[in-house]
Coordinates of N, CA and C in Angstrom, one line a residue:
X22 N -20.3 -57.2 47.7 CA -21.8 -56.3 47.9 C -22.8 -57.0 46.4
X23 N -23.8 -57.2 46.6 CA -24.8 -57.9 45.5 C -25.9 -56.7 45.1
X24 N -26.1 -56.5 43.7 CA -26.8 -55.4 43.5 C -27.9 -56.0 42.9
X25 N -29.3 -55.3 42.7 CA -29.9 -55.9 42.0 C -30.0 -55.5 40.4
X26 N -30.3 -56.0 39.6 CA -30.3 -56.0 38.1 C -30.8 -54.2 37.7
X27 N -29.8 -54.1 37.3 CA -29.7 -52.3 36.6 C -29.2 -52.2 35.3
X28 N -29.9 -51.1 34.6 CA -29.0 -50.7 33.2 C -28.2 -49.4 33.8
X29 N -27.0 -49.4 33.0 CA -26.2 -48.3 33.6 C -25.8 -47.6 32.2
X30 N -26.1 -46.3 32.0 CA -26.1 -45.2 30.7 C -25.1 -44.6 31.2
X31 N -24.0 -44.0 30.4 CA -23.3 -42.6 30.6 C -22.8 -42.0 29.4
X32 N -22.6 -40.6 29.5 CA -22.2 -40.3 28.5 C -21.4 -39.1 28.8
X33 N -20.2 -39.2 27.9 CA -19.1 -37.8 28.2 C -18.9 -37.2 26.6
X34 N -18.9 -35.8 27.2 CA -18.7 -34.7 26.2 C -17.4 -34.4 26.2
X35 N -16.2 -34.5 25.5 CA -15.0 -33.4 26.0 C -15.0 -32.5 24.4
X36 N -14.5 -31.5 24.9 CA -14.3 -30.4 24.0 C -13.3 -31.1 22.6
X37 N -13.7 -30.9 21.5 CA -13.0 -31.2 20.3 C -13.3 -32.8 20.0
X38 N -13.9 -33.6 20.7 CA -14.3 -35.2 20.6 C -15.6 -35.0 20.4
X39 N -15.8 -36.4 19.6 CA -17.3 -36.8 19.5 C -17.9 -37.2 20.8
X40 N -19.1 -36.9 21.3 CA -19.8 -37.5 22.4 C -19.5 -39.2 22.4
X41 N -19.5 -39.6 23.8 CA -19.7 -41.1 23.5 C -20.6 -41.4 24.9
X42 N -21.2 -42.4 24.1 CA -22.6 -43.1 25.3 C -21.9 -44.5 25.4
X43 N -22.2 -44.8 26.6 CA -21.8 -46.3 26.9 C -23.4 -46.6 27.5
X44 N -23.7 -47.9 27.5 CA -24.9 -48.4 27.9 C -24.2 -50.0 28.5
X45 N -24.7 -50.3 29.6 CA -24.0 -51.9 30.2 C -25.5 -52.3 31.0
X46 N -25.3 -53.3 30.5 CA -26.7 -54.0 30.8 C -26.6 -55.0 32.0
X47 N -26.9 -54.8 33.4 CA -26.8 -55.5 34.2 C -28.0 -56.2 34.9
X48 N -29.1 -56.3 34.2 CA -30.2 -56.5 34.2 C -30.5 -57.9 32.9
X49 N -31.8 -58.5 33.3 CA -31.8 -59.5 32.2 C -32.1 -58.8 30.8
X50 N -31.6 -59.2 29.9 CA -31.8 -58.8 28.4 C -33.3 -59.8 27.9
X51 N -34.3 -59.2 27.8 CA -35.5 -59.7 27.8 C -35.6 -60.0 26.2
X52 N -34.7 -59.8 25.3 CA -34.9 -59.9 23.9 C -33.6 -59.7 23.2
X53 N -33.1 -60.5 22.4 CA -32.2 -60.6 21.3 C -32.5 -60.9 20.1
X54 N -32.4 -59.9 19.2 CA -33.1 -60.5 17.9 C -32.3 -60.0 16.6
X55 N -32.5 -60.5 15.5 CA -32.0 -59.9 14.2 C -32.7 -60.1 13.2
X56 N -32.9 -59.1 12.4 CA -33.9 -59.2 11.3 C -33.2 -58.4 10.2
X57 N -34.1 -58.6 9.0 CA -33.5 -57.8 7.5 C -34.8 -57.0 7.3
X58 N -34.8 -55.6 7.5 CA -35.6 -54.5 7.1 C -36.1 -54.9 5.5
X59 N -37.3 -54.4 5.0 CA -37.7 -54.6 3.7 C -36.7 -53.9 2.7
X60 N -36.1 -53.0 3.1 CA -35.0 -52.5 2.4 C -34.2 -53.1 2.0
X61 N -33.6 -54.4 2.7 CA -32.4 -55.0 2.6 C -31.6 -54.7 3.7
X62 N -31.8 -53.8 4.8 CA -30.8 -53.5 5.9 C -30.9 -54.6 6.7
X63 N -29.9 -55.4 7.6 CA -29.7 -56.3 8.5 C -30.0 -55.2 9.6
X64 N -30.5 -55.5 10.8 CA -29.9 -55.2 12.4 C -30.0 -56.2 13.2
X65 N -29.6 -55.9 14.5 CA -29.4 -56.8 15.6 C -30.0 -55.6 16.9
X66 N -30.7 -56.3 17.3 CA -31.4 -55.7 18.7 C -31.0 -56.3 20.1
X67 N -30.4 -55.7 21.0 CA -30.8 -56.1 22.4 C -31.3 -55.2 23.0
X68 N -32.7 -56.0 23.9 CA -33.3 -55.0 24.9 C -33.6 -55.7 25.9
X69 N -33.8 -54.6 27.1 CA -33.9 -54.9 28.5 C -35.3 -54.2 28.8
X70 N -35.5 -54.3 29.9 CA -36.8 -53.4 30.2 C -36.5 -51.8 30.1
X71 N -35.2 -51.4 30.4 CA -35.0 -50.0 30.4 C -34.4 -49.3 29.4
X72 N -33.8 -50.2 28.5 CA -33.0 -49.4 27.4 C -32.9 -50.5 26.1
X73 N -32.6 -50.1 25.1 CA -32.2 -51.2 23.8 C -31.2 -50.6 23.1
X74 N -30.4 -51.4 22.2 CA -29.1 -51.1 21.4 C -29.4 -51.6 20.3
X75 N -29.6 -51.2 19.2 CA -29.6 -51.3 17.7 C -28.4 -51.3 17.1
X76 N -27.8 -52.6 16.2 CA -26.6 -52.5 15.3 C -27.1 -52.6 14.1
X77 N -26.7 -51.9 13.2 CA -27.0 -52.0 11.8 C -25.5 -51.5 10.8
X78 N -25.9 -51.4 9.7 CA -24.8 -51.3 8.8 C -24.5 -49.6 8.7
X79 N -23.4 -49.6 8.3 CA -22.7 -48.2 8.3 C -23.8 -47.4 7.8
X80 N -24.1 -46.4 8.2 CA -24.8 -45.1 7.4 C -25.9 -45.7 6.9
X81 N -26.5 -46.8 7.3 CA -27.8 -47.5 7.1 C -27.8 -48.1 5.7
X82 N -26.5 -48.2 5.2 CA -26.4 -48.3 3.6 C -26.3 -49.8 3.6
X83 N -25.6 -50.3 2.5 CA -25.7 -51.5 1.6 C -24.4 -52.1 3.0
X84 N -24.3 -53.5 2.8 CA -23.4 -54.5 3.8 C -22.2 -53.9 3.1
X85 N -21.2 -53.7 3.9 CA -19.9 -53.5 3.5 C -18.9 -54.5 4.0
X86 N -17.5 -54.4 3.6 CA -16.7 -55.7 4.1 C -16.2 -55.1 5.6
X87 N -16.5 -54.1 6.1 CA -16.1 -53.4 7.7 C -17.5 -54.0 8.0
X88 N -18.7 -54.2 7.9 CA -20.0 -54.5 8.4 C -19.6 -55.8 8.6
X89 N -19.4 -56.7 7.6 CA -19.0 -58.0 7.8 C -18.2 -58.5 9.0
X90 N -16.9 -57.6 9.1 CA -16.0 -57.9 10.3 C -16.6 -57.7 11.5
X91 N -17.5 -56.5 11.8 CA -18.3 -56.7 12.9 C -19.1 -57.5 13.5
X92 N -19.7 -57.9 12.4 CA -20.9 -58.9 12.6 C -20.0 -60.3 13.0
X93 N -18.9 -60.5 12.3 CA -18.1 -61.7 12.9 C -17.4 -61.2 14.3
X94 N -17.3 -60.0 14.4 CA -16.9 -59.9 15.9 C -17.8 -60.0 17.0
X95 N -19.2 -59.6 16.7 CA -20.1 -59.8 17.3 C -20.5 -61.1 17.6
X96 N -20.7 -62.0 16.7 CA -21.1 -63.5 16.6 C -19.8 -64.1 17.5
X97 N -18.5 -63.7 17.5 CA -17.6 -64.5 18.4 C -17.5 -64.2 19.5
X98 N -17.6 -62.9 19.7 CA -17.9 -62.5 21.1 C -18.9 -63.1 22.0
X99 N -20.3 -63.1 21.3 CA -21.6 -63.8 21.5 C -21.5 -65.4 22.1
X100 N -20.7 -65.7 21.0 CA -20.2 -67.4 21.3 C -19.5 -67.5 22.5
X101 N -18.5 -66.6 23.1 CA -17.5 -66.9 24.1 C -18.4 -66.3 25.4
X102 N -19.3 -65.5 25.2 CA -20.2 -65.2 26.3 C -21.3 -66.1 26.7
X103 N -21.4 -66.9 25.5 CA -22.3 -68.1 26.1 C -21.5 -69.3 27.0
X104 N -20.5 -69.6 26.2 CA -19.7 -70.7 26.5 C -19.1 -70.4 28.6
X105 N -19.1 -68.8 28.5 CA -18.5 -68.5 29.8 C -19.8 -68.7 30.8
X106 N -20.8 -68.1 30.1 CA -22.0 -68.5 31.1 C -22.5 -70.0 31.4
X107 N -22.3 -70.3 30.4 CA -22.6 -72.1 30.6 C -21.9 -72.5 31.5
X108 N -20.5 -72.4 31.3 CA -19.6 -72.7 32.5 C -19.8 -72.4 33.7
X109 N -19.8 -71.1 33.6 CA -20.1 -70.8 35.2 C -21.4 -71.1 36.0
X110 N -22.2 -71.0 35.2 CA -23.7 -71.8 35.6 C -23.5 -73.4 35.9
X111 N -23.0 -74.1 35.4 CA -22.5 -75.5 35.0 C -21.9 -75.7 37.1
X112 N -20.5 -74.6 37.0 CA -20.2 -74.6 38.5 C -20.8 -74.5 39.4
X113 N -21.7 -73.3 39.0 CA -22.4 -73.0 40.4 C -23.4 -73.9 40.8
X114 N -23.9 -74.8 39.7 CA -24.9 -75.7 39.9 C -24.3 -76.8 40.8
X115 N -22.8 -77.2 40.4 CA -22.1 -78.2 41.0 C -21.7 -77.9 42.2
X116 N -21.5 -76.7 42.7 CA -21.2 -76.3 44.2 C -22.6 -76.5 44.9
X117 N -23.5 -76.0 44.5 CA -24.9 -75.8 45.0 C -25.5 -77.5 45.2
X118 N -24.9 -78.2 44.4 CA -25.5 -79.6 44.6 C -24.5 -80.3 45.9
X119 N -23.3 -80.1 46.0 CA -22.3 -80.4 46.5 C -22.6 -80.1 48.0
X120 N -22.9 -78.7 48.1 CA -23.7 -78.5 49.5 C -24.8 -78.8 49.9
X121 N -25.3 -79.3 49.1 CA -26.8 -80.0 49.9 C -26.7 -81.3 50.3

């Protein structure tokens, strides 16, 4: 079954637990950007037509060692995502070319 593009948002609230929000983009991300505010705080934004997610430093404060570790994890995950997308795109193109 194939679905059209969509963004899925979920929220769970359990007694005694912090609320949890999940956002899944199954739509085109129209923009991914990173900037540094005048205050010196860096941030990363992923945007679609339906939602956006912003990541910044803990407590909107100075960059900590934990912030650096999260930034490295984001960088490594994005590199893996890019490599997988490129590989799968190339495989699809190869299959399409072979079928023609």
